[in-house]
Short mmCIF file of C-alpha atoms in Angstrom, two decimals:
data_model
loop_
_atom_site.label_atom_id
_atom_site.label_comp_id
_atom_site.label_asym_id
_atom_site.label_seq_id
_atom_site.Cartn_x
_atom_site.Cartn_y
_atom_site.Cartn_z
CA MET T 1 -4.31 -15.69 22.66
CA ARG T 2 -3.16 -12.19 23.55
CA PRO T 3 -5.75 -9.43 23.27
CA LYS T 4 -5.13 -7.06 20.35
CA LEU T 5 -4.30 -3.44 21.06
CA PRO T 6 -7.33 -1.32 20.11
CA ARG T 7 -6.69 0.89 17.09
CA ILE T 8 -7.60 4.04 18.96
CA VAL T 9 -5.02 3.24 21.65
CA PHE T 10 -2.36 2.56 19.02
CA ALA T 11 -3.20 5.81 17.25
CA ALA T 12 -2.94 7.73 20.51
CA LEU T 13 0.45 6.19 21.26
CA ALA T 14 1.68 6.98 17.76
CA LEU T 15 0.49 10.56 18.03
CA PHE T 16 2.19 10.95 21.40
CA THR T 17 5.41 9.47 20.04
CA LEU T 18 5.55 11.58 16.89
CA SER T 19 4.44 14.85 18.47
CA GLY T 20 7.46 17.06 19.03
CA CYS T 21 9.45 15.20 16.37
CA SER T 22 9.30 17.99 13.82
CA ASP T 23 10.69 20.93 15.77
CA TYR T 24 14.15 22.49 15.52
CA HIS T 25 16.05 25.31 17.17
CA VAL T 26 19.13 27.35 16.34
CA ILE T 27 22.01 27.49 18.77
CA LYS T 28 24.57 30.22 18.19
CA SER T 29 27.76 28.46 19.15
CA ASP T 30 29.70 31.71 19.11
CA VAL T 31 28.72 35.12 20.47
CA ALA T 32 27.13 37.44 17.93
CA ILE T 33 28.88 40.75 17.49
CA SER T 34 26.97 43.58 15.89
CA PRO T 35 28.47 46.83 14.64
CA ALA T 36 28.43 49.32 17.48
CA ALA T 37 26.01 52.22 17.23
CA SER T 38 27.67 55.58 16.88
CA GLY T 39 26.56 59.16 16.82
CA THR T 40 29.45 60.16 14.55
CA ASP T 41 28.91 60.99 10.91
CA SER T 42 29.78 58.57 8.13
CA LEU T 43 33.23 59.00 6.65
CA PRO T 44 32.87 60.77 3.27
CA LEU T 45 34.90 57.98 1.69
CA ILE T 46 33.81 56.30 -1.55
CA VAL T 47 34.33 52.58 -1.02
CA GLY T 48 33.89 49.86 -3.61
CA VAL T 49 33.08 46.23 -2.76
CA LYS T 50 34.53 43.58 -5.04
CA VAL T 51 33.88 39.89 -4.42
CA VAL T 52 37.04 38.09 -5.58
CA GLY T 53 36.03 34.58 -4.57
CA GLN T 54 33.27 32.48 -3.05
CA SER T 55 33.11 28.82 -2.06
CA LEU T 56 29.45 28.14 -1.25
CA SER T 57 27.48 24.96 -0.74
CA GLY T 58 24.80 23.57 1.56
CA GLY T 59 22.24 26.26 0.74
CA PHE T 60 24.54 29.29 0.94
CA ILE T 61 24.12 31.80 -1.89
CA ASP T 62 26.01 34.82 -3.24
CA MET T 63 27.00 36.89 -0.20
CA GLY T 64 28.10 39.99 -2.10
CA PRO T 65 24.75 41.83 -2.14
CA ALA T 66 24.09 41.10 1.54
CA PHE T 67 27.54 42.31 2.56
CA ALA T 68 27.27 45.53 0.57
CA SER T 69 23.80 46.20 1.96
CA ARG T 70 24.81 45.60 5.58
CA LEU T 71 27.99 47.63 5.16
CA SER T 72 25.97 50.53 3.80
CA GLY T 73 23.53 50.18 6.70
CA ALA T 74 26.39 50.34 9.22
CA ARG T 75 26.92 53.95 8.12
CA LEU T 76 30.70 53.75 8.38
CA PHE T 77 31.14 55.03 4.83
CA LYS T 78 28.96 57.60 3.13
CA THR T 79 29.11 55.78 -0.23
CA VAL T 80 29.36 52.01 -0.81
CA LEU T 81 29.54 50.92 -4.46
CA TYR T 82 28.53 47.40 -5.44
CA PRO T 83 29.20 46.09 -7.92
CA VAL T 84 32.10 48.33 -8.89
CA LYS T 85 31.79 49.53 -12.50
CA PRO T 86 34.77 50.40 -14.72
CA SER T 87 33.63 54.02 -14.70
CA ASP T 88 33.62 54.18 -10.89
CA ASN T 89 36.58 55.64 -9.11
CA PRO T 90 36.39 54.54 -5.46
CA ALA T 91 39.05 55.79 -3.10
CA VAL T 92 39.26 52.36 -1.50
CA VAL T 93 38.27 48.90 -2.69
CA LEU T 94 37.34 46.08 -0.31
CA GLU T 95 38.24 42.77 -1.94
CA VAL T 96 36.12 40.11 -0.28
CA ASN T 97 36.28 36.32 -0.21
CA PHE T 98 33.41 34.30 1.27
CA SER T 99 32.83 30.67 2.09
CA GLY T 100 29.81 28.81 3.42
CA LYS T 101 29.10 25.13 3.96
CA HIS T 102 26.81 22.72 5.76
CA VAL T 103 28.25 19.96 7.96
CA GLY T 104 25.66 17.31 8.78
CA ASP T 105 25.41 15.15 11.88
CA SER T 106 28.03 12.42 11.51
CA SER T 107 25.97 10.06 13.65
CA SER T 108 22.67 10.58 11.82
CA PHE T 109 22.62 7.03 10.42
CA ALA T 110 23.19 5.49 13.84
CA LYS T 111 20.52 7.70 15.41
CA GLY T 112 18.04 6.84 12.66
CA PHE T 113 18.75 3.12 12.97
CA PHE T 114 18.36 3.21 16.74
CA THR T 115 15.09 5.13 16.45
CA GLY T 116 13.70 2.75 13.83
CA ILE T 117 14.60 -0.38 15.80
CA PHE T 118 12.43 0.83 18.66
CA LEU T 119 9.51 1.73 16.36
CA PHE T 120 10.20 5.48 16.56
CA PHE T 121 9.32 5.72 20.26
CA PRO T 122 12.73 7.32 21.10
CA ALA T 123 12.22 9.92 18.32
CA PRO T 124 11.13 12.82 20.58
CA ALA T 125 14.35 12.48 22.59
CA VAL T 126 16.77 12.08 19.67
CA GLU T 127 18.27 15.27 18.26
CA TYR T 128 20.26 15.74 15.07
CA GLU T 129 22.99 18.38 14.90
CA ASP T 130 23.74 20.36 11.75
CA HIS T 131 26.44 23.00 11.51
CA TYR T 132 26.31 25.94 9.10
CA ILE T 133 29.77 27.44 8.85
CA SER T 134 30.68 30.65 7.02
CA THR T 135 33.83 32.76 6.76
CA ALA T 136 34.72 36.15 5.33
CA VAL T 137 38.07 37.68 4.44
CA VAL T 138 38.29 41.37 3.51
CA ILE T 139 41.41 42.93 2.01
CA VAL T 140 41.56 46.73 1.87
CA THR T 141 43.22 47.97 -1.31
CA LYS T 142 44.04 51.41 -2.63
CA GLY T 143 45.35 51.90 -6.14
CA GLY T 144 45.81 48.14 -6.40
CA GLN T 145 47.99 48.01 -3.27
CA GLN T 146 46.96 45.86 -0.32
CA LEU T 147 46.84 47.88 2.89
CA LYS T 148 45.14 45.72 5.51
CA SER T 149 43.06 42.58 5.95
CA TYR T 150 40.29 41.36 8.22
CA SER T 151 38.76 37.93 8.72
CA ALA T 152 35.81 36.48 10.61
CA GLY T 153 33.82 33.28 10.89
CA SER T 154 30.47 32.06 12.14
CA ASP T 155 29.61 28.50 13.20
CA VAL T 156 25.88 28.02 13.81
CA LEU T 157 24.42 24.82 15.22
CA VAL T 158 20.86 23.76 14.43
CA GLU T 159 19.42 20.98 16.57
CA SER T 160 16.41 19.20 15.12
CA LYS T 161 14.14 16.21 15.54
CA LEU T 162 13.57 13.37 13.09
CA PHE T 163 10.69 14.83 11.09
CA ALA T 164 11.75 18.49 11.06
CA SER T 165 11.65 20.13 7.64
CA ASP T 166 15.06 20.01 5.94
CA ALA T 167 14.22 23.18 4.02
CA ASP T 168 13.36 25.07 7.22
CA ILE T 169 16.52 23.83 8.96
CA GLN T 170 18.70 24.88 6.04
CA ARG T 171 17.02 28.27 5.73
CA ALA T 172 17.49 29.02 9.43
CA GLY T 173 21.08 27.80 9.56
CA VAL T 174 22.19 29.66 6.44
CA THR T 175 20.46 32.91 7.47
CA VAL T 176 21.86 33.03 11.01
CA SER T 177 25.36 32.00 9.92
CA THR T 178 25.45 34.53 7.07
CA ASN T 179 24.19 37.36 9.27
CA GLY T 180 26.67 36.41 11.96
CA VAL T 181 29.76 36.50 9.74
CA MET T 182 28.60 39.77 8.17
CA ASP T 183 28.16 41.40 11.57
CA ARG T 184 31.55 40.23 12.74
CA ILE T 185 33.50 41.44 9.73
CA ILE T 186 31.67 44.78 9.61
CA ALA T 187 32.24 45.25 13.34
CA GLN T 188 35.99 44.92 12.72
CA LEU T 189 35.84 47.54 9.98
CA TYR T 190 33.75 49.80 12.19
CA ASN T 191 36.10 49.47 15.14
CA ASP T 192 39.00 50.41 12.85
CA ARG T 193 37.42 53.74 11.97
CA ALA T 194 40.66 55.61 12.70
CA PHE T 195 42.43 53.67 9.95
CA PHE T 196 39.80 54.53 7.35
CA SER T 197 39.68 58.12 8.56
CA GLY T 198 43.41 58.30 7.84
CA LEU T 199 42.81 57.00 4.31
CA TYR T 200 40.26 59.73 3.77
CA SER T 201 42.72 62.36 4.99
CA GLU T 202 45.33 61.03 2.57
CA SER T 203 42.88 61.19 -0.33
CA GLN T 204 42.12 64.81 0.54
CA ARG T 205 45.79 65.77 0.64
CA GLY T 206 46.28 64.15 -2.75
CA LYS T 207 43.80 66.48 -4.39
#
């Protein structure tokens, strides 16, 4: 008759196996681009932000407020209006379309089955990959006429272990992806300062 494994030894092995199975880390699969700092003054242009469409799932929420807030913080324009009211009269309107989705690990079932077959001992070495993908399209309009468009995307990878919190993974992935796409699209607007400066000059000549 084989000797039974003492409970304390089994508990120690289980603890060793499961330790490190609840961590996760975010991998930015594309380089983050932040709006460049500038010592120049904000353009005295009144800009309205209008969200014309959003396709959001996987934990992503309304991106309009975050975009307007980050655009205002970039100090490209002196005044950013959001939401745009009927009584407002912005010189330029940015029509924005956002999307955000979660793409889970396609091999999660196979990884879970493999881990379970071996009584969870491989768990510390098995990682699950979740992608949080967001896009933004901005169309610059003036008097209802489309003048220019910009687009950007952010694909963020979150690697996690078996017992990592789904809520924490989702929160991290959504936050980093959202911030990334905002920074990218605002950087494009910021780097096109000459274009917006020209719009301001036109608005002044029209007075």
